[in-house]
Amino acid sequence: MRNSLESVLQPLDEKSPRPDDKQERETWGNKIEFILTCVGYCVGLGNVWRFPYLVFNNGGGAFLIPYFIMLFVCGMPLFLMELAMGQYFSNGPVSTWNIICPVAKGVGFAMIAVAFLCTVYYNVVIAWVIYYIYASIGRVVPWKYCSNKWNTENCYDGTNKSKLDFKQNCSTFELNITNSLINTKPLLNAATTLAASKSLQMNETNLNSTVCSNISFYYSSPSQEFWERKVLNISGSLSDSGTIRYDLLVCLIIAWTLVFFCLIKGIKSTGKVVYITATLPYVLLSVLMIRGAFLEGAGTGIAYYLKPNFSILGKINAWVEAATQIFYSLGIGFGSLIAFGSYNKFNNNVVRDAVTLCLVDAFTCIFSGMVVFAVLGHMSYKSNIHISKVATSGPGLIFVVYPEGISQMPISQFWGFLFFFTILSIGVDTQFAMLEAVVSGLIDEYKFLKKRKALVTLVLCIGACLFGVSMVMQNGMYVFNIFNLQSGGISLLFLALVEVLALGYGYGADKFEKNIEEMIGYKPYPWWKWCWKFISPIVIFCILLSSILQWTGITYGDYKYPLYGEIIGWFLALASMIWIPTVAIYKLYMCEGTLLQRFKKVCKPKVDHKFVLDLKLFESNNNFDE
């Protein structure tokens, strides 16, 4: 038996997959665990806080046309590519790329760098959610009224109407004298600031001296002040670090402890956790949808969300937004899909899985938008404010606007707890997946770490938690914003472009098509190969170019970051991108021959697809424990 095994291993490079490694490699307990883990990974916070706003802001239901087109030409092909790579070579992202195209090994390191940086700030969001869950446990949600010690005199909750009394000193307000009848309507913008409603009938003879028209009394909502003054206690600038928010620090430690214990035994533990964390969001979203459907104004909100405006199809920005959303929602480029695929059985139908998972993610996005806009429609109805002034995206939607809507419901504390528990269950799955990509990438590349997986996971969790401390300071939101925009922005697009080019032309799309055929038993549609070679690279390049051309610097609201803030942001972006050229140069340097000869050597795959197929057949017919 051992002699047969050694004869099979002879063609392999030292970094190529070996049966001994395969024997020790974990596998999913069953197919359901794999599917649920992938669903949990794809269905993240972007489905809730970004997609609904994109649909509303880009032609409503008409936005779904470019969205699904981009899904089929860019999203699905790359999603399938990463899953199939992991499944075929049974390795993490770094080792897989070293086998496929050694010169592109840096793509694997870039993947785990991006994934690690994103886990740092992503778990800060989960810490915020844990804080809100705790805050929801009480007789009244603390963001409902203005009677708390953190509220200012500008806070308006609908009950303190005396604050809206007209003041005679008009010079303290912005004036626009138009007529003698003043009727200013309420206004609620993305930051949920309110303007008073006041109707005054003035004597026309006094028009030039005392009459003030369109007077706006701006007040902040309780949810806005709770978020900024209580939760964040935000400072005025990036340079004003302030003090540590110890309550948020505790929540951050809890979040990382949760992640560690769910990953401590690898996919054996994660595969069991996802039975709850991947399915619970759908149950809770359904409950919120049913409740929201019975709210006054909910139908109007959903109608505004889906009402089609087909003129948007002629605008390039809608197509770029659709492609960008697809890209980030599916989690392409983080290495997680390669890691998940590596735990599959060799003959798993990866094509069917990829198509199914992409469609599940797309329809989850649409459904989440209906849940969100049902509540926003109710807010619009209650406040007599146009819904366009309510709709927003990002943390402001989850932590300001939606809580404001919840506070207007009966038993708001219950719905607040339910909503934030939903967000928690959505967020932790994605966090598990990104950290698993880092762990898998490291232990597959450095074999001596395999027996110390729990220790590796612990060190990574502690390290990421320490980085995250900078985001629970009083200037933490400014730091978070840098990570959010730069750690997985342009760098991730660049990574994906190199990835698809390396596979399509370095390894060979035709060869990869044969690899998939060996796994699933039939030849996949040529469409996939065309996308890997032509369509997807062009689309990704256009998105990358558009992102660079539209870059205007880092801002947070009206605050524009100083130069050193921009430098920190680009340093984060380069922290992942730099691996690609650095490793490529190192590979070329270590080879012998002319530059052209070296380049040919480092582009040549380290193992032929026929060898891997023989190896899989060998494994299926022999018991390595004998």
Tab-separated table of C-alpha atoms in Angstrom, residues 33-395:
chain	number	residue	atom	x	y	z
A	33	GLU	CA	-23.860	22.191	6.544
A	34	PHE	CA	-21.974	23.358	3.461
A	35	ILE	CA	-25.028	25.037	1.936
A	36	LEU	CA	-26.043	26.759	5.174
A	37	THR	CA	-22.502	27.979	5.823
A	38	CYS	CA	-22.318	29.486	2.338
A	39	VAL	CA	-25.774	31.054	2.718
A	40	GLY	CA	-24.759	32.548	6.050
A	41	TYR	CA	-21.565	33.896	4.512
A	42	CYS	CA	-23.241	35.501	1.493
A	43	VAL	CA	-26.220	36.922	3.352
A	44	GLY	CA	-24.481	39.671	5.294
A	45	LEU	CA	-25.092	43.198	6.492
A	46	GLY	CA	-24.873	44.549	2.946
A	47	ASN	CA	-28.122	42.754	2.144
A	48	VAL	CA	-29.878	44.810	4.803
A	49	TRP	CA	-28.152	48.186	4.876
A	50	ARG	CA	-26.986	48.694	1.269
A	51	PHE	CA	-29.069	46.793	-1.278
A	52	PRO	CA	-32.507	48.286	-0.381
A	53	TYR	CA	-31.167	51.817	-0.750
A	54	LEU	CA	-29.498	50.974	-4.083
A	55	VAL	CA	-32.771	49.638	-5.479
A	56	PHE	CA	-34.708	52.668	-4.280
A	57	ASN	CA	-32.088	55.120	-5.524
A	58	ASN	CA	-31.506	53.466	-8.918
A	59	GLY	CA	-34.873	53.102	-10.557
A	60	GLY	CA	-36.702	50.843	-8.107
A	61	GLY	CA	-37.746	47.551	-9.681
A	62	ALA	CA	-35.912	48.502	-12.888
A	63	PHE	CA	-32.620	48.188	-10.977
A	64	LEU	CA	-33.203	44.445	-10.796
A	65	ILE	CA	-32.522	44.215	-14.554
A	66	PRO	CA	-28.865	45.338	-14.371
A	67	TYR	CA	-28.571	43.541	-11.035
A	68	PHE	CA	-29.472	40.110	-12.421
A	69	ILE	CA	-27.513	40.682	-15.640
A	70	MET	CA	-24.406	41.458	-13.605
A	71	LEU	CA	-25.145	38.454	-11.407
A	72	PHE	CA	-25.016	36.130	-14.411
A	73	VAL	CA	-22.024	37.708	-16.202
A	74	CYS	CA	-19.808	38.444	-13.209
A	75	GLY	CA	-21.144	37.197	-9.879
A	76	MET	CA	-21.950	33.562	-10.624
A	77	PRO	CA	-18.831	32.847	-12.737
A	78	LEU	CA	-16.429	34.066	-10.045
A	79	PHE	CA	-18.461	32.436	-7.281
A	80	LEU	CA	-18.290	29.097	-9.121
A	81	MET	CA	-14.615	29.614	-9.898
A	82	GLU	CA	-13.616	29.997	-6.250
A	83	LEU	CA	-15.794	27.144	-4.981
A	84	ALA	CA	-14.524	24.805	-7.707
A	85	MET	CA	-10.882	25.743	-7.086
A	86	GLY	CA	-11.188	24.808	-3.434
A	87	GLN	CA	-13.109	21.608	-4.119
A	88	TYR	CA	-10.729	20.360	-6.813
A	89	PHE	CA	-7.431	21.042	-5.061
A	90	SER	CA	-8.629	20.570	-1.449
A	91	ASN	CA	-6.531	23.430	-0.109
A	92	GLY	CA	-6.884	26.885	1.363
A	93	PRO	CA	-6.509	30.019	-0.768
A	94	VAL	CA	-2.706	30.389	-0.528
A	95	SER	CA	-1.794	26.778	-1.323
A	96	THR	CA	-4.448	26.551	-4.027
A	97	TRP	CA	-3.014	29.517	-5.898
A	98	ASN	CA	0.499	28.147	-5.501
A	99	ILE	CA	-0.664	25.003	-7.304
A	100	ILE	CA	-2.749	26.676	-10.000
A	101	CYS	CA	-0.342	29.459	-10.973
A	102	PRO	CA	2.718	29.877	-8.712
A	103	VAL	CA	3.383	33.440	-9.852
A	104	ALA	CA	-0.113	34.325	-8.594
A	105	LYS	CA	0.458	32.840	-5.131
A	106	GLY	CA	0.326	36.392	-3.826
A	107	VAL	CA	-3.389	36.404	-4.647
A	108	GLY	CA	-3.856	33.855	-1.869
A	109	PHE	CA	-1.941	35.974	0.628
A	110	ALA	CA	-3.878	39.050	-0.522
A	111	MET	CA	-7.132	37.190	0.086
A	112	ILE	CA	-6.333	36.346	3.683
A	113	ALA	CA	-5.022	39.892	4.249
A	114	VAL	CA	-8.302	41.388	2.992
A	115	ALA	CA	-10.327	38.884	5.003
A	116	PHE	CA	-8.405	39.639	8.212
A	117	LEU	CA	-8.722	43.418	7.833
A	118	CYS	CA	-12.448	43.080	7.202
A	119	THR	CA	-12.938	40.882	10.277
A	120	VAL	CA	-11.414	43.671	12.371
A	121	TYR	CA	-14.100	46.251	11.560
A	122	TYR	CA	-16.926	43.790	10.873
A	123	ASN	CA	-16.881	42.555	14.446
A	124	VAL	CA	-17.112	46.153	15.658
A	125	VAL	CA	-20.507	46.287	13.941
A	126	ILE	CA	-21.468	43.101	15.765
A	127	ALA	CA	-20.338	44.760	19.018
A	128	TRP	CA	-22.668	47.696	18.285
A	129	VAL	CA	-25.485	45.236	17.639
A	130	ILE	CA	-24.842	43.462	20.953
A	131	TYR	CA	-25.011	46.861	22.678
A	132	TYR	CA	-28.395	47.574	21.087
A	133	ILE	CA	-29.700	44.127	22.016
A	134	TYR	CA	-28.854	44.841	25.639
A	135	ALA	CA	-30.349	48.339	25.388
A	136	SER	CA	-33.603	46.878	24.045
A	137	ILE	CA	-34.168	44.920	27.245
A	138	GLY	CA	-36.270	47.263	29.327
A	139	ARG	CA	-39.687	48.818	29.658
A	140	VAL	CA	-38.986	51.354	26.916
A	141	VAL	CA	-36.287	51.481	24.261
A	142	PRO	CA	-33.861	54.263	25.281
A	143	TRP	CA	-34.023	55.940	21.857
A	144	LYS	CA	-37.760	56.650	22.026
A	145	TYR	CA	-37.865	59.823	24.151
A	146	CYS	CA	-35.694	62.875	24.796
A	147	SER	CA	-35.742	62.568	28.587
A	148	ASN	CA	-32.366	60.840	28.920
A	149	LYS	CA	-29.226	62.436	30.311
A	150	TRP	CA	-27.425	62.225	26.950
A	151	ASN	CA	-30.137	64.149	25.094
A	152	THR	CA	-29.668	67.803	24.183
A	153	GLU	CA	-32.155	70.650	24.071
A	154	ASN	CA	-32.388	70.102	20.310
A	155	CYS	CA	-33.888	66.642	20.754
A	156	TYR	CA	-37.469	66.284	19.507
A	157	ASP	CA	-39.522	63.117	20.017
A	158	GLY	CA	-42.988	64.371	19.041
A	159	THR	CA	-44.145	64.973	22.612
A	160	ASN	CA	-42.135	68.068	23.529
A	161	LYS	CA	-44.067	70.411	21.225
A	162	SER	CA	-43.278	73.460	23.331
A	163	LYS	CA	-39.836	73.442	21.794
A	164	LEU	CA	-41.386	74.282	18.472
A	165	ASP	CA	-42.974	77.562	19.556
A	166	PHE	CA	-42.265	80.374	17.153
A	167	LYS	CA	-39.520	82.760	18.285
A	168	GLN	CA	-39.727	86.428	17.462
A	169	ASN	CA	-35.978	86.865	16.956
A	170	CYS	CA	-35.900	85.918	13.295
A	171	SER	CA	-32.249	86.826	12.847
A	172	THR	CA	-31.221	83.527	14.428
A	173	PHE	CA	-32.749	81.547	11.570
A	174	GLU	CA	-32.223	81.272	7.834
A	175	LEU	CA	-34.857	83.517	6.211
A	176	ASN	CA	-36.508	83.351	2.832
A	177	ILE	CA	-39.300	85.941	2.575
A	178	THR	CA	-41.781	84.861	-0.070
A	179	ASN	CA	-45.276	85.560	1.157
A	180	SER	CA	-47.349	86.414	4.176
A	181	LEU	CA	-48.507	82.854	4.801
A	182	ILE	CA	-45.962	80.629	6.447
A	183	ASN	CA	-46.549	76.884	6.325
A	184	THR	CA	-43.394	74.879	6.835
A	185	LYS	CA	-43.806	71.121	6.643
A	186	PRO	CA	-41.906	68.582	8.711
A	187	LEU	CA	-38.637	67.337	7.317
A	188	LEU	CA	-36.705	64.192	8.162
A	189	ASN	CA	-33.477	63.640	6.302
A	190	ALA	CA	-31.029	60.753	6.365
A	191	ALA	CA	-29.755	61.887	9.734
A	192	THR	CA	-33.354	62.052	10.970
A	193	THR	CA	-33.249	65.744	11.824
A	194	LEU	CA	-36.615	67.342	12.225
A	195	ALA	CA	-37.888	70.735	11.197
A	196	ALA	CA	-40.815	72.199	13.024
A	197	SER	CA	-44.219	72.582	11.482
A	198	LYS	CA	-45.664	76.027	11.925
A	199	SER	CA	-48.396	78.042	10.238
A	200	LEU	CA	-48.527	81.767	10.793
A	201	GLN	CA	-50.779	84.413	9.292
A	202	MET	CA	-49.009	87.786	9.198
A	203	ASN	CA	-50.124	91.287	8.412
A	204	GLU	CA	-48.875	92.146	4.927
A	205	THR	CA	-47.857	95.626	6.054
A	206	ASN	CA	-45.244	94.100	8.334
A	207	LEU	CA	-43.777	91.877	5.611
A	208	ASN	CA	-40.475	93.737	5.282
A	209	SER	CA	-39.876	94.152	8.971
A	210	THR	CA	-41.046	91.203	11.030
A	211	VAL	CA	-42.335	88.424	8.800
A	212	CYS	CA	-40.122	85.380	8.383
A	213	SER	CA	-41.094	82.692	5.896
A	214	ASN	CA	-39.861	79.106	5.567
A	215	ILE	CA	-38.407	79.168	9.067
A	216	SER	CA	-36.857	75.795	9.930
A	217	PHE	CA	-36.350	74.771	13.523
A	218	TYR	CA	-33.908	71.834	13.268
A	219	TYR	CA	-33.979	69.213	15.958
A	220	SER	CA	-32.297	65.822	16.155
A	221	SER	CA	-34.293	62.666	16.776
A	222	PRO	CA	-33.870	60.551	19.934
A	223	SER	CA	-32.431	57.667	17.888
A	224	GLN	CA	-29.833	59.978	16.337
A	225	GLU	CA	-28.719	61.301	19.721
A	226	PHE	CA	-28.699	57.822	21.267
A	227	TRP	CA	-26.419	56.601	18.472
A	228	GLU	CA	-24.040	59.555	18.390
A	229	ARG	CA	-24.050	60.758	22.001
A	230	LYS	CA	-24.684	57.581	23.995
A	231	VAL	CA	-23.385	54.623	21.962
A	232	LEU	CA	-20.477	56.253	20.124
A	233	ASN	CA	-20.080	59.436	22.185
A	234	ILE	CA	-18.417	60.554	18.987
A	235	SER	CA	-15.707	63.204	18.985
A	236	GLY	CA	-15.395	66.017	16.487
A	237	SER	CA	-12.579	64.651	14.348
A	238	LEU	CA	-10.225	61.771	13.625
A	239	SER	CA	-7.441	63.457	15.595
A	240	ASP	CA	-9.594	63.754	18.742
A	241	SER	CA	-9.353	60.175	20.018
A	242	GLY	CA	-11.013	60.874	23.353
A	243	THR	CA	-11.334	57.932	25.728
A	244	ILE	CA	-12.184	54.267	25.352
A	245	ARG	CA	-15.910	53.471	25.366
A	246	TYR	CA	-15.654	50.684	27.923
A	247	ASP	CA	-19.191	49.423	27.407
A	248	LEU	CA	-18.441	48.997	23.693
A	249	LEU	CA	-15.119	47.361	24.557
A	250	VAL	CA	-16.978	44.758	26.614
A	251	CYS	CA	-19.337	44.145	23.688
A	252	LEU	CA	-16.352	43.791	21.340
A	253	ILE	CA	-14.751	41.202	23.629
A	254	ILE	CA	-18.053	39.308	23.792
A	255	ALA	CA	-18.276	39.366	19.988
A	256	TRP	CA	-14.778	37.947	19.538
A	257	THR	CA	-15.335	35.350	22.253
A	258	LEU	CA	-18.450	34.206	20.402
A	259	VAL	CA	-16.521	33.934	17.132
A	260	PHE	CA	-13.644	32.034	18.747
A	261	PHE	CA	-15.781	29.368	20.381
A	262	CYS	CA	-17.756	28.855	17.176
A	263	LEU	CA	-14.528	28.326	15.202
A	264	ILE	CA	-12.396	26.531	17.787
A	265	LYS	CA	-13.012	23.112	16.231
A	266	GLY	CA	-13.083	24.303	12.644
A	267	ILE	CA	-15.943	23.352	10.374
A	268	LYS	CA	-17.041	20.639	12.787
A	269	SER	CA	-18.253	23.336	15.166
A	270	THR	CA	-19.128	25.966	12.553
A	271	GLY	CA	-21.169	23.427	10.610
A	272	LYS	CA	-23.397	22.902	13.644
A	273	VAL	CA	-23.715	26.576	14.566
A	274	VAL	CA	-25.012	27.525	11.106
A	275	TYR	CA	-28.113	25.396	11.596
A	276	ILE	CA	-29.238	28.256	13.822
A	277	THR	CA	-27.375	31.309	12.560
A	278	ALA	CA	-28.120	30.735	8.850
A	279	THR	CA	-31.798	29.823	9.205
A	280	LEU	CA	-32.848	32.110	12.058
A	281	PRO	CA	-32.496	35.330	10.006
A	282	TYR	CA	-35.126	34.094	7.552
A	283	VAL	CA	-37.536	33.303	10.365
A	284	LEU	CA	-36.964	36.657	12.039
A	285	LEU	CA	-37.097	38.613	8.768
A	286	SER	CA	-40.400	36.900	7.982
A	287	VAL	CA	-41.785	37.900	11.380
A	288	LEU	CA	-40.638	41.494	10.837
A	289	MET	CA	-42.141	41.455	7.337
A	290	ILE	CA	-45.516	40.247	8.619
A	291	ARG	CA	-45.492	42.876	11.361
A	292	GLY	CA	-44.384	45.577	8.957
A	293	ALA	CA	-47.065	44.710	6.424
A	294	PHE	CA	-49.774	45.688	8.913
A	295	LEU	CA	-48.262	49.093	9.673
A	296	GLU	CA	-49.898	52.178	8.227
A	297	GLY	CA	-47.969	53.356	5.197
A	298	ALA	CA	-46.125	50.047	4.717
A	299	GLY	CA	-47.649	49.490	1.291
A	300	THR	CA	-46.539	52.932	0.169
A	301	GLY	CA	-42.998	52.232	1.351
A	302	ILE	CA	-42.767	48.921	-0.520
A	303	ALA	CA	-44.279	50.539	-3.624
A	304	TYR	CA	-41.628	53.277	-3.580
A	305	TYR	CA	-38.990	50.586	-3.138
A	306	LEU	CA	-40.033	48.534	-6.166
A	307	LYS	CA	-41.681	51.132	-8.446
A	308	PRO	CA	-39.725	50.865	-11.734
A	309	ASN	CA	-38.104	53.801	-13.466
A	310	PHE	CA	-36.686	52.342	-16.670
A	311	SER	CA	-34.863	55.534	-17.645
A	312	ILE	CA	-32.186	54.515	-15.153
A	313	LEU	CA	-31.103	51.705	-17.497
A	314	GLY	CA	-29.405	54.266	-19.714
A	315	LYS	CA	-27.188	55.514	-16.883
A	316	ILE	CA	-23.816	53.838	-16.457
A	317	ASN	CA	-23.795	54.435	-12.697
A	318	ALA	CA	-26.741	52.068	-12.159
A	319	TRP	CA	-24.824	49.260	-13.869
A	320	VAL	CA	-21.689	49.972	-11.880
A	321	GLU	CA	-23.680	50.025	-8.632
A	322	ALA	CA	-25.344	46.712	-9.549
A	323	ALA	CA	-22.035	45.024	-10.338
A	324	THR	CA	-20.397	46.381	-7.190
A	325	GLN	CA	-23.249	45.162	-4.997
A	326	ILE	CA	-23.105	41.704	-6.587
A	327	PHE	CA	-19.399	41.550	-6.004
A	328	TYR	CA	-19.446	42.433	-2.321
A	329	SER	CA	-22.665	40.627	-1.459
A	330	LEU	CA	-21.415	37.252	-2.704
A	331	GLY	CA	-18.134	37.615	-0.825
A	332	ILE	CA	-15.890	37.076	-3.840
A	333	GLY	CA	-12.174	37.607	-3.318
A	334	PHE	CA	-11.927	36.920	0.418
A	335	GLY	CA	-10.779	33.305	0.061
A	336	SER	CA	-13.718	32.018	2.111
A	337	LEU	CA	-15.337	30.291	-0.862
A	338	ILE	CA	-12.081	28.504	-1.692
A	339	ALA	CA	-11.824	27.351	1.926
A	340	PHE	CA	-15.436	26.141	2.009
A	341	GLY	CA	-15.082	24.303	-1.301
A	342	SER	CA	-11.945	22.555	-0.059
A	343	TYR	CA	-13.982	20.715	2.580
A	344	ASN	CA	-16.357	19.246	-0.033
A	345	LYS	CA	-16.281	15.766	-1.503
A	346	PHE	CA	-14.578	15.633	-4.890
A	347	ASN	CA	-17.695	14.654	-6.839
A	348	ASN	CA	-19.967	17.300	-5.316
A	349	ASN	CA	-21.989	19.154	-7.985
A	350	VAL	CA	-20.329	22.506	-7.451
A	351	VAL	CA	-22.019	24.133	-10.466
A	352	ARG	CA	-25.491	23.492	-9.123
A	353	ASP	CA	-24.453	24.716	-5.680
A	354	ALA	CA	-22.980	27.950	-7.048
A	355	VAL	CA	-26.083	28.825	-9.080
A	356	THR	CA	-28.419	27.993	-6.188
A	357	LEU	CA	-26.461	29.992	-3.620
A	358	CYS	CA	-26.202	33.059	-5.861
A	359	LEU	CA	-29.963	33.060	-6.471
A	360	VAL	CA	-30.691	32.601	-2.755
A	361	ASP	CA	-28.507	35.612	-1.978
A	362	ALA	CA	-30.212	37.726	-4.656
A	363	PHE	CA	-33.731	36.985	-3.469
A	364	THR	CA	-32.692	37.505	0.156
A	365	CYS	CA	-31.519	40.987	-0.831
A	366	ILE	CA	-34.893	41.752	-2.405
A	367	PHE	CA	-36.823	40.375	0.561
A	368	SER	CA	-34.690	42.318	3.063
A	369	GLY	CA	-35.471	45.488	1.153
A	370	MET	CA	-39.194	44.869	1.515
A	371	VAL	CA	-38.775	44.414	5.275
A	372	VAL	CA	-36.819	47.666	5.554
A	373	PHE	CA	-39.079	49.786	3.359
A	374	ALA	CA	-42.258	48.575	5.044
A	375	VAL	CA	-41.010	50.244	8.230
A	376	LEU	CA	-39.660	53.296	6.385
A	377	GLY	CA	-43.061	53.699	4.734
A	378	HIS	CA	-44.642	53.702	8.186
A	379	MET	CA	-42.171	56.360	9.333
A	380	SER	CA	-43.019	58.465	6.303
A	381	TYR	CA	-46.722	58.137	7.044
A	382	LYS	CA	-46.441	58.976	10.748
A	383	SER	CA	-44.171	61.977	10.196
A	384	ASN	CA	-45.807	63.255	7.010
A	385	ILE	CA	-42.378	63.182	5.371
A	386	HIS	CA	-41.549	62.013	1.863
A	387	ILE	CA	-39.877	58.618	1.985
A	388	SER	CA	-36.906	59.871	-0.037
A	389	LYS	CA	-35.946	61.933	3.025
A	390	VAL	CA	-36.029	58.834	5.206
A	391	ALA	CA	-34.206	56.278	3.053
A	392	THR	CA	-30.489	55.900	3.632
A	393	SER	CA	-27.818	53.208	3.660
A	394	GLY	CA	-24.961	52.049	5.861
A	395	PRO	CA	-24.828	52.071	9.675
